[in-house]
Amino acid sequence: MLRVSLLGELVAHDDDRRIEPPASRHAWALLGYLALHPGAHFRTHVATDFWPDVLDSSARASLRNALWALRRALGPVADEVLLRTSDRIALAGPPAVWVDIAAFDAALDDGRPADAVALCRGDMLEGLDEGWVVEARDTHRTRQGQALRQLADATATAGDHAAAIGWARRAVGLDPLSEEATRLLMAQLVDAGDHGAALTAYERLRDRLARELQAAPSATTRRLARDLRSADRRASAPPPPCRRSSLVRTAHLPNLVGRDAELAQLTALWSQTCRHDAGALALISGEAGIGKSRLVAALAERARADGATVAACAGPDLGSAPPFGLWAELLDTLLLELSPLGGHASWATDVASLVPSLDPAPGGREAPADIDDARLMEAVVRCLRWAAARSPLVLVLEDLHAADTCSVRLVSHAARRLAVLPVLFVLTRRDRPIRDDLAAVEQRLRLRGLLALDVPLGRLADGAIAALAHELGAAPEDLPRLVAAADGNALLATESARALRRGQGSLPDGLRDTVRAAFAGLGDDARALVQAVAVAGPELSWADAVRLACGGGGNGGRPAGAGAAAPQATDAAPGLGAALDSGLLTLDGEHLGFRHGLLRDAVYAQLDLPARQGLHLRLAALRASSPGARASPR
């Protein structure tokens, strides 16, 4: 019997004999493809899946070579298990062939989740990153998460809380960005009586979402955390006055590299704020992943050592934030850092309309159902004054480019009113999208002398990237490739180093998540343009990229239905502006390109086969009709 294991690195056995992979990577991947997709497949379809960018005749010849190499590797069992006709190929089914993914699905469908999970040795087909692998891997992770949740629920019902927590932790480890998995873990920890660990699980999720997706947890998850904190406040003694804020803690973060000068500037401003009881603002700007959050975390660590209270929040990138949403998160964190109010505070009732977890003193008025913006902003200022009287404050508001307009207005209002108190506001934003309201607020603060420090972050030097990758466990021989791929971006270096350490290959899952998050906010025009540039590469002019995205090619390179005129910038503006604002693309003169090569690889890998083939065909037609239209090969 041939046994094929896909749930981890691809492994095959002929009875007790382990089959050594052939030298041809495509031949070994072909075994995984046939095992993952039972039944007969037309040779032309398989050839197209594996070699989409070559002529059909060349693809079929490559498939014949791969089949020959695979048959040779399988040895005597090849004729029995590898079924071939002139136009189709297939892998035999049971009893001649056993495949672990089929056994996994059967066990889960039969109500045996433990047997299903026992088959999982790691990510499906580790080391392969073809499009058909990525899609199947995502599907399997969903099924594996379902099995882990069933096991957690079953063991919890049986009263085995330790086992339930263990299964829930595995579900979180499988998908650290899954709010459903984290809520499951939080629920199991609460059932076991460990509220502190449940809140730690929430804070880890919040940290990762803020760091990797620039997003906040959903309202459901935040509400669960607020309920736990409120219960703890009522049931326990007052907490110490200066606990750590979760969004800017430095545990589990790599060391800060290449930012000594910027950290020194921020530290000097913080010292000045404390010495003179004078409020100030610092603005840290730069592209996504350049290291803004890590720099803030380093400052926060130093401020805590000086006895400061640090609170932080982050604007969401996905969807629209509610009015004052940034400040709701900031105040929720701040008020948990400090002792209870100790008597009825006049501002507490109004602030409670923004922070439901705030519990005003007994006998106080209920939070008003409707409160005007001016009254609410004044209540927030009084709350911050109360907090600053207890200890100096560092208030971190990250990703202002994604904040709601009301939150931006309140930044300006609070900074003006707190200019004579030891409060340092640390603001971060990306270079794009450019927001007129945010630019106006920044200019007003500069004119008033409140925006004391601008810290634009450029790309890190190669030596700093190499040091970061080395700290994260990258092998010395991998450092040149990592440095080149990161192109000075700390996040790309971090994700790539971690991916290599996991044996994941060249394209890390965290990067795929970043691209998915960016895509979620794009309209059809911008999405089509990003996909077109992923196929064509950076050598295509923006006008030709728009033609390609619009379906142009054989009609002389013009967008469908555009008539004789070439597209103008105004025609491309809706899609082009959004694509640039997403942070995926940059415009260098006349040429569009990806901010980083790994982002292009991630977008290309997520294109389904029909879309990818269609873009390649249109690109070939565009080249033929416009000799000046060039593209870098995939």
XYZ file of C-alpha atoms in Angstrom:
634
model
C 0.000 0.000 0.000
C 1.197 3.501 -0.851
C 0.742 5.866 2.106
C 0.861 9.587 1.292
C 1.026 12.127 4.130
C 0.179 15.730 3.228
C -0.415 17.166 6.712
C 3.087 18.480 7.215
C 6.003 17.987 4.856
C 5.036 15.730 1.935
C 6.048 12.158 2.844
C 5.266 8.874 1.070
C 5.812 5.218 2.055
C 5.483 1.995 0.085
C 4.546 -0.266 2.981
C 7.596 0.132 5.276
C 9.864 1.699 2.656
C 10.117 5.456 2.744
C 10.109 6.871 -0.771
C 12.858 9.383 -1.372
C 11.709 12.534 -3.192
C 13.008 12.864 -6.744
C 15.352 15.666 -7.700
C 12.520 17.357 -9.596
C 10.527 19.541 -7.225
C 7.604 19.591 -9.667
C 7.523 15.787 -9.765
C 7.197 15.544 -5.971
C 4.610 18.343 -5.889
C 2.667 16.409 -8.552
C 2.277 13.508 -6.109
C 0.831 15.919 -3.549
C -1.508 17.427 -6.148
C -2.898 14.019 -7.201
C -3.237 12.869 -3.580
C -5.015 16.084 -2.594
C -7.385 15.957 -5.585
C -8.593 12.345 -6.044
C -9.947 11.263 -9.405
C -8.790 11.541 -12.987
C -7.423 14.847 -14.303
C -6.920 15.971 -17.865
C -3.235 16.315 -18.566
C -3.784 19.741 -20.119
C -5.408 21.039 -16.917
C -2.629 19.722 -14.690
C 0.032 21.122 -17.003
C -1.655 24.530 -16.912
C -1.837 24.476 -13.091
C 1.880 23.717 -12.788
C 3.254 25.750 -15.718
C 0.766 28.578 -16.376
C 3.188 30.941 -18.063
C 4.519 28.757 -20.906
C 3.091 27.436 -24.140
C 0.741 24.441 -23.885
C 3.179 22.202 -25.750
C 6.006 23.105 -23.382
C 3.778 22.611 -20.330
C 2.720 19.134 -21.507
C 6.350 18.210 -22.164
C 7.263 19.363 -18.642
C 4.399 17.274 -17.249
C 5.676 14.180 -19.074
C 9.117 14.718 -17.571
C 7.628 15.155 -14.083
C 5.564 11.966 -14.453
C 8.645 10.054 -15.532
C 10.599 11.297 -12.517
C 7.708 10.492 -10.177
C 7.298 6.951 -11.555
C 11.016 6.371 -11.090
C 10.856 7.584 -7.455
C 7.806 5.429 -6.641
C 9.590 2.333 -7.908
C 7.795 -1.012 -8.300
C 4.483 0.307 -6.978
C 4.288 3.054 -9.640
C 2.296 1.105 -12.247
C -0.252 0.083 -9.608
C -0.878 3.517 -8.073
C -0.096 6.026 -10.840
C -2.881 5.653 -13.411
C -2.268 7.105 -16.862
C -4.050 7.319 -20.176
C -3.175 9.346 -23.241
C -5.054 12.377 -21.938
C -5.600 11.825 -18.197
C -3.670 10.998 -15.027
C -4.781 9.994 -11.540
C -3.630 8.479 -8.278
C -5.367 5.236 -7.387
C -7.738 5.188 -4.446
C -8.151 2.762 -1.520
C -7.019 0.091 -0.852
C -3.987 0.683 -3.068
C -3.417 4.228 -1.753
C -4.038 5.807 1.678
C -3.940 9.614 2.051
C -3.913 11.288 5.470
C -6.082 14.268 4.457
C -8.851 11.887 3.382
C -8.526 10.058 6.713
C -8.645 13.415 8.532
C -11.868 14.437 6.802
C -13.458 11.023 7.410
C -12.590 11.088 11.125
C -13.919 14.618 11.594
C -17.139 13.831 9.708
C -17.579 10.683 11.831
C -17.379 12.680 15.064
C -13.808 11.599 15.933
C -11.960 14.938 16.191
C -9.130 13.486 18.319
C -8.292 10.947 15.606
C -8.390 13.728 13.013
C -6.075 16.051 14.944
C -3.637 13.208 15.626
C -2.906 13.044 11.892
C -1.701 16.654 11.731
C 2.100 16.976 11.798
C 2.208 20.618 10.716
C 0.972 22.886 7.929
C -0.337 21.055 4.912
C 2.412 20.484 2.312
C 5.004 22.535 4.180
C 7.615 23.985 1.868
C 5.280 24.310 -1.120
C 3.724 27.692 -1.860
C 1.919 27.206 -5.173
C -1.513 28.766 -5.471
C -3.380 25.445 -5.287
C -1.463 24.615 -2.093
C -2.259 27.921 -0.377
C -5.985 27.600 -1.029
C -6.111 23.989 0.198
C -3.987 24.871 3.235
C -6.419 27.620 4.283
C -9.365 25.218 3.932
C -7.633 22.581 6.025
C -6.716 25.075 8.754
C -10.391 25.948 9.053
C -11.272 22.249 9.407
C -8.476 21.672 11.897
C -9.660 24.649 13.953
C -13.158 23.135 13.945
C -11.749 19.862 15.306
C -9.797 21.648 18.056
C -12.883 23.594 19.121
C -14.903 20.381 19.315
C -12.231 18.810 21.513
C -12.107 21.864 23.788
C -15.883 21.874 24.210
C -16.023 18.127 24.835
C -13.279 18.089 27.476
C -14.739 21.169 29.184
C -18.131 19.481 29.378
C -16.421 16.470 30.951
C -14.888 18.769 33.572
C -11.295 18.435 32.348
C -10.432 22.142 32.243
C -6.696 21.584 31.773
C -7.288 19.537 28.620
C -9.849 22.056 27.336
C -7.357 24.884 27.791
C -4.711 22.850 25.993
C -6.956 22.270 22.953
C -7.965 25.945 22.917
C -4.308 27.027 23.013
C -3.621 24.787 20.016
C -6.477 26.485 18.170
C -4.909 29.893 18.880
C -1.497 28.622 17.810
C -2.995 27.402 14.547
C -4.361 30.860 13.748
C -3.033 33.556 16.111
C -5.172 36.221 14.405
C -8.447 34.315 14.888
C -10.725 36.113 17.314
C -12.975 33.054 17.530
C -10.053 30.915 18.710
C -8.971 33.522 21.263
C -12.513 33.874 22.624
C -12.616 30.086 23.000
C -9.376 30.163 25.003
C -10.614 33.059 27.120
C -13.843 31.184 27.898
C -11.957 28.026 28.933
C -9.601 30.029 31.167
C -12.543 31.807 32.804
C -14.238 28.458 33.439
C -11.023 27.339 35.122
C -11.070 30.497 37.278
C -8.019 32.134 35.708
C -9.309 35.575 34.713
C -5.811 37.031 34.520
C -4.706 34.494 31.912
C -7.899 35.138 29.951
C -7.109 38.854 29.804
C -3.515 38.069 28.819
C -4.844 36.013 25.892
C -6.944 39.001 24.824
C -4.002 41.383 25.107
C -1.840 39.123 22.951
C -4.530 39.070 20.287
C -4.895 42.856 20.476
C -1.113 43.319 20.211
C -0.850 41.064 17.169
C -3.816 42.608 15.364
C -2.424 46.092 15.967
C 1.101 45.123 14.964
C 0.381 42.970 11.916
C -2.947 44.213 10.551
C -3.195 47.674 12.127
C -6.666 46.568 13.261
C -8.505 46.364 16.574
C -10.436 43.374 17.928
C -14.125 43.236 17.117
C -16.743 44.712 19.427
C -17.685 41.205 20.627
C -14.128 40.402 21.710
C -13.590 43.807 23.313
C -16.861 43.460 25.223
C -15.750 40.091 26.610
C -12.478 41.628 27.826
C -14.295 44.633 29.345
C -16.675 42.351 31.229
C -13.751 40.397 32.665
C -11.967 43.574 33.754
C -15.104 45.013 35.332
C -15.643 41.789 37.271
C -12.042 41.819 38.451
C -12.285 45.454 39.589
C -15.371 44.715 41.662
C -13.988 41.502 43.153
C -10.373 42.416 43.889
C -8.350 45.028 45.689
C -7.343 48.185 43.827
C -4.581 47.493 41.333
C -1.230 49.259 41.628
C -1.243 52.712 40.060
C 1.184 51.992 37.242
C 0.557 48.733 35.401
C 1.772 48.109 31.886
C -0.335 48.997 28.892
C -0.624 45.996 26.618
C -0.405 47.681 23.228
C 3.039 49.081 23.850
C 4.687 46.421 25.982
C 8.045 45.093 24.824
C 7.814 41.451 25.874
C 8.323 39.045 22.968
C 9.397 41.898 20.679
C 12.820 41.888 19.001
C 15.368 44.444 20.117
C 15.164 47.903 18.596
C 17.796 48.248 15.876
C 18.853 51.180 13.742
C 16.739 53.770 15.590
C 19.082 55.029 18.307
C 18.940 58.648 17.156
C 15.152 58.701 16.948
C 14.790 57.068 20.376
C 17.187 59.612 21.856
C 15.057 62.472 20.480
C 11.866 60.991 21.923
C 13.489 60.276 25.285
C 14.770 63.854 25.511
C 11.281 65.205 24.788
C 9.819 62.934 27.469
C 12.374 64.121 30.032
C 11.568 67.732 29.169
C 7.841 67.050 29.577
C 8.390 65.655 33.076
C 10.856 68.358 34.195
C 8.737 71.319 33.145
C 5.203 69.887 33.520
C 4.657 70.953 29.929
C 2.521 68.929 27.548
C 3.908 68.110 24.117
C 3.267 66.003 21.027
C 5.609 63.840 18.983
C 4.639 62.615 15.509
C 6.229 59.445 14.123
C 5.516 58.848 10.433
C 6.546 56.291 7.850
C 5.375 53.466 5.640
C 3.666 50.358 7.007
C 6.038 47.988 8.781
C 8.898 50.479 9.007
C 9.103 50.202 12.823
C 6.858 52.943 14.239
C 5.233 50.685 16.833
C 8.542 49.177 17.937
C 10.017 52.642 18.459
C 6.978 53.641 20.517
C 7.350 50.487 22.617
C 10.957 51.370 23.422
C 9.934 54.877 24.519
C 7.089 53.472 26.615
C 9.472 51.128 28.415
C 11.707 54.041 29.412
C 8.741 56.163 30.473
C 7.431 53.385 32.726
C 10.832 53.157 34.369
C 10.400 56.850 35.222
C 7.048 56.124 36.895
C 4.777 57.149 34.015
C 1.393 55.712 33.219
C 1.286 54.579 29.602
C -1.908 53.987 27.648
C -2.286 53.250 23.964
C -4.783 52.729 21.178
C -4.691 52.159 17.434
C -6.922 53.167 14.556
C -8.426 50.246 12.614
C -7.517 49.670 8.966
C -10.523 47.459 8.196
C -13.902 49.133 8.047
C -14.837 52.525 9.438
C -14.187 53.421 13.063
C -17.077 54.705 15.206
C -16.970 58.357 16.346
C -14.303 58.821 19.026
C -13.430 55.113 18.603
C -9.720 55.763 19.118
C -10.336 57.580 22.386
C -12.761 54.948 23.652
C -9.956 52.390 23.431
C -7.355 54.754 24.909
C -9.485 55.724 27.916
C -10.525 52.124 28.525
C -6.830 51.209 28.789
C -5.894 54.305 30.817
C -8.596 53.891 33.447
C -7.597 50.270 33.953
C -3.989 51.374 34.543
C -5.041 53.555 37.476
C -6.751 52.926 40.785
C -10.559 53.283 41.043
C -11.899 56.801 40.992
C -12.183 56.964 44.778
C -15.385 58.942 44.954
C -17.650 60.407 42.358
C -15.706 62.234 39.652
C -17.722 64.895 37.899
C -16.502 63.784 34.466
C -17.085 60.051 34.983
C -20.749 59.974 33.956
C -20.102 61.701 30.643
C -17.000 59.619 29.871
C -18.981 56.452 30.655
C -21.006 57.148 27.481
C -17.747 56.574 25.579
C -16.263 53.837 27.806
C -19.053 51.457 28.899
C -16.687 49.574 31.224
C -16.330 52.700 33.394
C -18.338 52.229 36.577
C -19.097 55.648 38.156
C -19.408 55.809 41.916
C -22.617 54.412 43.441
C -25.421 56.910 43.357
C -23.981 58.684 40.346
C -26.106 59.515 37.322
C -26.443 57.019 34.507
C -24.451 57.788 31.366
C -26.532 59.995 29.066
C -27.892 58.259 25.984
C -27.031 61.226 23.795
C -24.257 63.713 24.508
C -22.963 66.484 22.284
C -19.368 66.397 21.062
C -18.226 69.534 22.890
C -19.418 68.246 26.270
C -17.841 64.845 25.677
C -14.494 66.341 24.639
C -14.446 68.532 27.753
C -15.180 65.482 29.931
C -12.244 63.644 28.331
C -9.939 66.581 29.071
C -11.009 66.578 32.736
C -10.425 62.810 32.882
C -6.893 63.274 31.551
C -6.228 66.056 34.048
C -7.278 63.717 36.860
C -4.956 61.011 35.509
C -2.013 63.410 35.033
C -2.359 64.555 38.649
C -1.606 60.983 39.734
C 1.432 60.380 37.498
C 2.955 61.696 34.256
C 1.220 60.305 31.174
C 2.392 58.933 27.867
C -0.632 58.629 25.578
C 0.048 56.689 22.384
C -2.393 57.097 19.500
C -1.252 54.874 16.648
C -2.330 54.825 13.009
C -4.032 58.227 12.977
C -4.340 57.858 9.188
C -7.103 55.315 9.904
C -8.790 57.177 12.777
C -12.263 58.662 12.652
C -12.612 62.431 12.231
C -13.948 62.972 15.758
C -10.906 61.284 17.274
C -8.571 63.497 15.232
C -10.407 66.634 16.398
C -10.156 65.497 20.008
C -6.374 65.061 19.678
C -6.087 68.746 18.792
C -8.497 69.833 21.538
C -6.860 67.751 24.291
C -3.326 68.811 23.338
C -4.254 72.508 23.625
C -5.991 72.082 26.985
C -3.234 69.954 28.543
C -0.258 72.098 27.548
C 0.661 72.819 31.195
C 0.528 69.214 32.452
C 3.075 66.345 32.214
C 1.357 64.642 29.272
C 3.265 63.455 26.203
C 1.116 62.543 23.221
C 2.861 60.175 20.803
C 1.095 60.026 17.452
C 1.907 57.666 14.602
C 0.644 57.594 11.046
C 1.575 56.282 7.631
C 2.692 58.512 4.791
C -0.406 57.450 2.840
C -3.310 57.910 2.613
C -2.989 61.692 2.762
C -5.837 63.143 4.853
C -6.649 66.843 4.648
C -8.218 66.978 8.128
C -5.218 65.297 9.732
C -2.784 67.551 7.873
C -4.733 70.614 9.052
C -4.623 69.452 12.687
C -0.878 68.804 12.477
C -0.291 72.276 11.026
C -2.350 73.959 13.768
C -0.397 72.114 16.448
C 2.896 73.146 14.852
C 1.860 76.797 14.746
C 0.943 76.650 18.443
C 4.310 75.104 19.293
C 2.680 71.943 20.629
C 3.960 69.549 17.973
C 7.437 69.541 19.400
C 8.988 66.691 17.456
C 8.575 65.248 13.954
C 10.158 61.807 13.546
C 9.959 60.604 9.938
C 11.222 57.015 9.744
C 13.115 55.992 6.637
C 14.120 52.490 5.675
C 16.624 50.693 7.858
C 20.205 50.199 6.734
C 21.243 46.731 5.553
C 23.278 46.173 8.697
C 20.280 46.868 10.936
C 18.071 44.501 8.910
C 20.726 41.789 9.113
C 21.005 42.263 12.891
C 17.234 42.020 13.275
C 17.000 38.875 11.150
C 19.909 37.282 13.028
C 18.215 37.966 16.371
C 15.081 36.238 15.080
C 17.041 33.088 14.321
C 17.890 33.478 10.635
C 20.842 31.404 9.489
C 23.924 33.359 8.344
C 23.572 32.004 4.811
C 20.018 33.357 4.616
C 20.899 36.897 5.696
C 21.783 38.331 2.254
C 18.500 37.082 0.794
C 16.495 38.410 3.746
C 18.196 41.810 3.578
C 17.456 42.102 -0.132
C 13.836 40.990 0.261
C 13.111 43.332 3.194
C 14.443 46.415 1.387
C 14.849 48.257 4.675
C 11.404 47.326 6.078
C 11.483 45.866 9.597
C 8.150 44.039 9.332
C 9.100 42.275 6.110
C 12.430 41.249 7.629
C 10.694 39.951 10.755
C 8.041 37.977 8.892
C 10.535 36.510 6.431
C 12.949 35.461 9.186
C 10.177 33.815 11.180
C 8.890 32.049 8.068
C 12.326 30.610 7.317
C 12.731 29.531 10.930
C 9.428 27.617 10.653
C 10.584 26.060 7.379
C 7.680 27.785 5.686
C 9.452 28.894 2.518
C 9.972 32.295 0.978
C 6.516 33.790 1.470
C 5.405 34.171 5.114
C 1.751 33.762 6.143
C 1.898 37.086 8.004
C 2.630 38.797 4.712
C -0.331 37.078 3.065
C -2.470 38.378 5.954
C -1.154 41.897 5.355
C -2.112 41.704 1.686
C -5.543 40.281 2.495
C -6.149 43.134 4.945
C -5.087 45.739 2.379
C -7.254 44.119 -0.309
C -10.321 44.142 1.932
C -10.546 47.927 1.717
C -10.002 48.256 -2.038
C -12.664 48.794 -4.660
C -12.836 46.792 -7.874
C -10.769 49.272 -9.933
C -7.930 49.457 -7.420
C -7.918 45.709 -6.855
C -7.714 45.022 -10.597
C -4.850 47.510 -10.919
C -2.876 45.911 -8.057
C -3.351 42.464 -9.608
C -2.267 43.726 -13.014
C 0.957 45.178 -11.604
C 1.600 41.880 -9.759
C 1.568 40.068 -13.106
C 3.327 42.734 -15.192
C 6.003 43.932 -12.781
C 7.463 47.412 -12.245
C 8.598 48.101 -15.799
C 5.089 48.878 -17.028
C 3.979 52.504 -17.149
C 0.966 53.451 -15.088
C -1.037 54.053 -18.263
C -0.247 50.565 -19.613
C -1.001 49.067 -16.186
C -4.428 50.719 -16.270
C -4.995 49.337 -19.784
C -4.066 45.876 -18.573
C -6.333 46.131 -15.519
C -9.241 47.356 -17.656
C -8.949 44.449 -20.062
C -6.915 46.213 -22.753
C -4.578 44.294 -25.024
C -5.502 43.272 -28.509
C -7.517 46.448 -29.046
C -4.345 48.471 -29.156
C -3.829 48.525 -25.407
C -6.877 50.697 -24.693
C -9.371 49.945 -21.922
C -12.460 48.184 -23.172
C -14.877 50.689 -24.680
C -12.486 53.603 -24.266
C -12.363 54.612 -27.915
C -9.172 55.859 -29.497
C -7.813 58.030 -26.694
C -5.313 56.670 -24.214
C -6.416 56.887 -20.562
C -5.632 60.097 -18.742
C -4.622 60.437 -15.093
C -8.158 61.540 -14.238
C -9.544 58.339 -15.774
C -7.206 56.218 -13.661
C -7.580 58.308 -10.493
C -10.255 56.236 -8.670
C -8.305 53.002 -8.876
C -4.811 54.512 -8.869
C -5.347 56.719 -5.822
C -6.833 53.918 -3.746
C -4.084 51.498 -4.780
C -1.398 53.978 -3.723
C -3.203 54.769 -0.465
C -3.340 51.065 0.410
C 0.439 51.071 0.753
C 0.841 48.213 -1.709
C 1.882 50.263 -4.749
C 4.181 53.218 -5.313
C 4.413 55.544 -8.309
C 7.942 56.352 -9.480
C 7.648 58.827 -12.334
C 5.582 57.041 -14.974
C 6.047 53.559 -13.518
C 3.905 51.691 -10.994
C 5.512 49.115 -8.766
C 5.047 47.349 -5.462
C 6.467 48.893 -2.331
C 8.354 45.635 -1.799
C 8.968 42.604 -3.969
C 7.510 40.266 -1.339
C 4.219 42.142 -1.495
C 4.114 41.495 -5.234
C 4.779 37.794 -4.629
C 1.973 37.654 -2.060
C -0.568 39.293 -4.394
C 0.486 37.044 -7.281
C 0.142 33.915 -5.120
C -3.431 34.876 -4.179
C -4.571 35.258 -7.786
C -6.717 32.307 -8.790
C -5.655 30.443 -11.910
C -8.258 31.848 -14.378
C -7.499 35.433 -13.352
C -3.764 34.839 -13.548
C -3.997 33.262 -17.003
C -6.285 36.003 -18.259
C -3.871 38.729 -17.146
C -0.915 36.949 -18.747
C -2.817 36.641 -22.035
C -3.806 40.324 -21.964
C -0.234 41.270 -21.104
C 1.061 39.329 -24.113
C -1.463 41.110 -26.343
C -0.486 44.477 -24.870
C 3.187 43.791 -25.561
C 2.391 42.840 -29.147
C 0.316 45.958 -29.770
C 2.575 48.364 -27.822
C 6.272 47.595 -28.366
C 7.163 50.028 -25.599
C 5.168 48.074 -23.025
C 7.605 45.881 -21.157
C 7.149 43.771 -18.067
C 9.365 41.864 -15.732
C 8.912 38.076 -15.996
C 7.251 35.964 -13.366
